[in-house]
Amino acid sequence: MSLTAISSTPSGGRSSGDGGLNLGYSRTIPGLLKIGQLLSLLVAFLCVRLARGWPNWYAFQFFEVVLLWFLVAFLIFFLMHLCRLQVKMPCINWPLAEFFHYFVGSVLIFIASIIAAVKCGAVSSLVVASVFGLIATFLMVVNLWTSYSVACGPAAGMSSPLIGQFV
């Protein structure tokens, strides 16, 4: 008879010893943020890809490359959390790696979205693509803000020296 230990995780999902999928992650705040980021990046990429008559070829090539790069990177991070790969590879500080990747992604996608909005030339699908790029930027900034304490820890100097005297 084989026994498998099952425990509950803080995200509300169930964790089994066999290392299966963590589908409960997709119902947490970080999971929903990642899903929203993936969907907004996918919509923005498809709008640019399917648009006819780019007014500025170089600007939209840059926008397309940035969108595609971070779409694939965020999909890898999402799948990493679903498959619990961060537990299997403890040599990498995953929260810090994700934090820096989201920081760079939010800056580059913001720049690319602003360039796309300026150079869209009233082509409606390119306007929509730049709006979805800005939505993805907003979701990434929210994710950065919520994950800052996990990646960087509590601020050093925030505890009062008087508290230790009374305990």
mmCIF file of C-alpha atoms in Angstrom, residues 44-160:
data_model
loop_
_atom_site.group_PDB
_atom_site.id
_atom_site.type_symbol
_atom_site.label_atom_id
_atom_site.label_comp_id
_atom_site.label_asym_id
_atom_site.label_seq_id
_atom_site.Cartn_x
_atom_site.Cartn_y
_atom_site.Cartn_z
ATOM 1 C CA ALA A 44 -1.328 43.435 -28.118
ATOM 2 C CA PHE A 45 0.968 41.124 -30.083
ATOM 3 C CA LEU A 46 -1.871 39.809 -32.250
ATOM 4 C CA CYS A 47 -3.118 43.348 -32.957
ATOM 5 C CA VAL A 48 0.318 44.399 -34.168
ATOM 6 C CA ARG A 49 0.928 41.192 -36.085
ATOM 7 C CA LEU A 50 -2.386 41.307 -37.940
ATOM 8 C CA ALA A 51 -2.349 45.059 -38.687
ATOM 9 C CA ARG A 52 -2.046 46.131 -42.295
ATOM 10 C CA GLY A 53 0.064 49.103 -43.293
ATOM 11 C CA TRP A 54 2.363 49.946 -40.418
ATOM 12 C CA PRO A 55 3.113 53.688 -40.555
ATOM 13 C CA ASN A 56 6.552 53.181 -38.992
ATOM 14 C CA TRP A 57 8.075 49.760 -39.587
ATOM 15 C CA TYR A 58 10.979 50.029 -37.118
ATOM 16 C CA ALA A 59 8.842 51.246 -34.222
ATOM 17 C CA PHE A 60 6.383 48.380 -34.549
ATOM 18 C CA GLN A 61 9.124 45.797 -35.064
ATOM 19 C CA PHE A 62 10.570 46.944 -31.723
ATOM 20 C CA PHE A 63 7.114 46.803 -30.134
ATOM 21 C CA GLU A 64 6.517 43.330 -31.528
ATOM 22 C CA VAL A 65 9.879 41.951 -30.374
ATOM 23 C CA VAL A 66 9.466 43.357 -26.846
ATOM 24 C CA LEU A 67 5.928 41.985 -26.586
ATOM 25 C CA LEU A 68 6.896 38.547 -27.838
ATOM 26 C CA TRP A 69 9.973 38.296 -25.610
ATOM 27 C CA PHE A 70 8.115 39.126 -22.419
ATOM 28 C CA LEU A 71 5.088 37.058 -23.418
ATOM 29 C CA VAL A 72 7.309 33.984 -23.627
ATOM 30 C CA ALA A 73 9.216 34.905 -20.453
ATOM 31 C CA PHE A 74 6.045 35.453 -18.400
ATOM 32 C CA LEU A 75 4.568 32.229 -19.776
ATOM 33 C CA ILE A 76 7.677 30.416 -18.528
ATOM 34 C CA PHE A 77 7.327 32.020 -15.088
ATOM 35 C CA PHE A 78 3.624 31.089 -14.980
ATOM 36 C CA LEU A 79 4.329 27.480 -15.968
ATOM 37 C CA MET A 80 7.175 27.402 -13.449
ATOM 38 C CA HIS A 81 4.724 28.264 -10.672
ATOM 39 C CA LEU A 82 2.113 25.802 -11.949
ATOM 40 C CA CYS A 83 4.628 22.940 -12.040
ATOM 41 C CA ARG A 84 6.406 24.006 -8.810
ATOM 42 C CA LEU A 85 9.782 24.147 -10.546
ATOM 43 C CA GLN A 86 11.092 26.801 -8.139
ATOM 44 C CA VAL A 87 11.045 24.123 -5.406
ATOM 45 C CA LYS A 88 13.002 21.705 -7.592
ATOM 46 C CA MET A 89 15.681 24.310 -8.410
ATOM 47 C CA PRO A 90 16.495 26.051 -5.112
ATOM 48 C CA CYS A 91 19.874 27.344 -6.323
ATOM 49 C CA ILE A 92 18.161 30.316 -8.015
ATOM 50 C CA ASN A 93 16.501 33.064 -6.008
ATOM 51 C CA TRP A 94 13.251 32.916 -7.985
ATOM 52 C CA PRO A 95 11.421 35.832 -6.322
ATOM 53 C CA LEU A 96 14.372 38.135 -6.985
ATOM 54 C CA ALA A 97 14.781 36.883 -10.575
ATOM 55 C CA GLU A 98 11.087 37.435 -11.199
ATOM 56 C CA PHE A 99 11.228 40.878 -9.586
ATOM 57 C CA PHE A 100 14.061 42.057 -11.849
ATOM 58 C CA HIS A 101 12.442 40.531 -14.923
ATOM 59 C CA TYR A 102 9.148 42.281 -14.181
ATOM 60 C CA PHE A 103 10.983 45.557 -13.569
ATOM 61 C CA VAL A 104 12.825 45.408 -16.889
ATOM 62 C CA GLY A 105 9.669 44.210 -18.633
ATOM 63 C CA SER A 106 7.517 46.999 -17.280
ATOM 64 C CA VAL A 107 10.051 49.645 -18.361
ATOM 65 C CA LEU A 108 10.574 48.218 -21.862
ATOM 66 C CA ILE A 109 6.897 47.526 -22.536
ATOM 67 C CA PHE A 110 6.002 51.014 -21.307
ATOM 68 C CA ILE A 111 8.568 52.571 -23.666
ATOM 69 C CA ALA A 112 7.426 50.375 -26.570
ATOM 70 C CA SER A 113 3.750 51.188 -25.884
ATOM 71 C CA ILE A 114 4.418 54.925 -25.820
ATOM 72 C CA ILE A 115 6.373 54.694 -29.086
ATOM 73 C CA ALA A 116 3.554 52.615 -30.626
ATOM 74 C CA ALA A 117 0.930 55.115 -29.461
ATOM 75 C CA VAL A 118 2.861 58.021 -30.973
ATOM 76 C CA LYS A 119 3.646 56.255 -34.273
ATOM 77 C CA CYS A 120 0.286 54.465 -34.811
ATOM 78 C CA GLY A 121 -0.923 56.894 -37.494
ATOM 79 C CA ALA A 122 -4.612 56.400 -36.571
ATOM 80 C CA VAL A 123 -4.533 52.700 -37.486
ATOM 81 C CA SER A 124 -7.107 51.344 -35.048
ATOM 82 C CA SER A 125 -5.495 47.943 -34.407
ATOM 83 C CA LEU A 126 -2.192 49.629 -33.565
ATOM 84 C CA VAL A 127 -3.974 51.983 -31.155
ATOM 85 C CA VAL A 128 -5.563 48.964 -29.472
ATOM 86 C CA ALA A 129 -2.173 47.245 -29.321
ATOM 87 C CA SER A 130 -0.600 50.222 -27.575
ATOM 88 C CA VAL A 131 -3.508 50.387 -25.098
ATOM 89 C CA PHE A 132 -3.124 46.706 -24.268
ATOM 90 C CA GLY A 133 0.620 47.258 -23.901
ATOM 91 C CA LEU A 134 -0.107 49.983 -21.349
ATOM 92 C CA ILE A 135 -2.566 47.666 -19.558
ATOM 93 C CA ALA A 136 0.150 44.992 -19.391
ATOM 94 C CA THR A 137 2.546 47.606 -18.002
ATOM 95 C CA PHE A 138 0.040 48.544 -15.299
ATOM 96 C CA LEU A 139 -0.443 44.881 -14.348
ATOM 97 C CA MET A 140 3.327 44.402 -14.163
ATOM 98 C CA VAL A 141 3.726 47.433 -11.901
ATOM 99 C CA VAL A 142 0.976 46.058 -9.625
ATOM 100 C CA ASN A 143 2.789 42.716 -9.577
ATOM 101 C CA LEU A 144 6.063 44.478 -8.736
ATOM 102 C CA TRP A 145 4.385 46.396 -5.931
ATOM 103 C CA THR A 146 2.797 43.291 -4.420
ATOM 104 C CA SER A 147 5.919 41.140 -4.752
ATOM 105 C CA TYR A 148 8.419 43.711 -3.465
ATOM 106 C CA SER A 149 8.285 42.459 0.127
ATOM 107 C CA VAL A 150 8.785 38.864 -1.016
ATOM 108 C CA ALA A 151 11.781 39.636 -3.243
ATOM 109 C CA CYS A 152 13.522 42.317 -1.206
ATOM 110 C CA GLY A 153 12.314 41.515 2.305
ATOM 111 C CA PRO A 154 11.136 43.965 4.924
ATOM 112 C CA ALA A 155 12.835 47.334 5.031
ATOM 113 C CA ALA A 156 15.889 47.379 7.284
ATOM 114 C CA GLY A 157 15.371 50.128 9.881
ATOM 115 C CA MET A 158 11.613 49.877 10.116
ATOM 116 C CA SER A 159 11.559 48.217 13.544
ATOM 117 C CA SER A 160 11.761 50.414 16.581
#
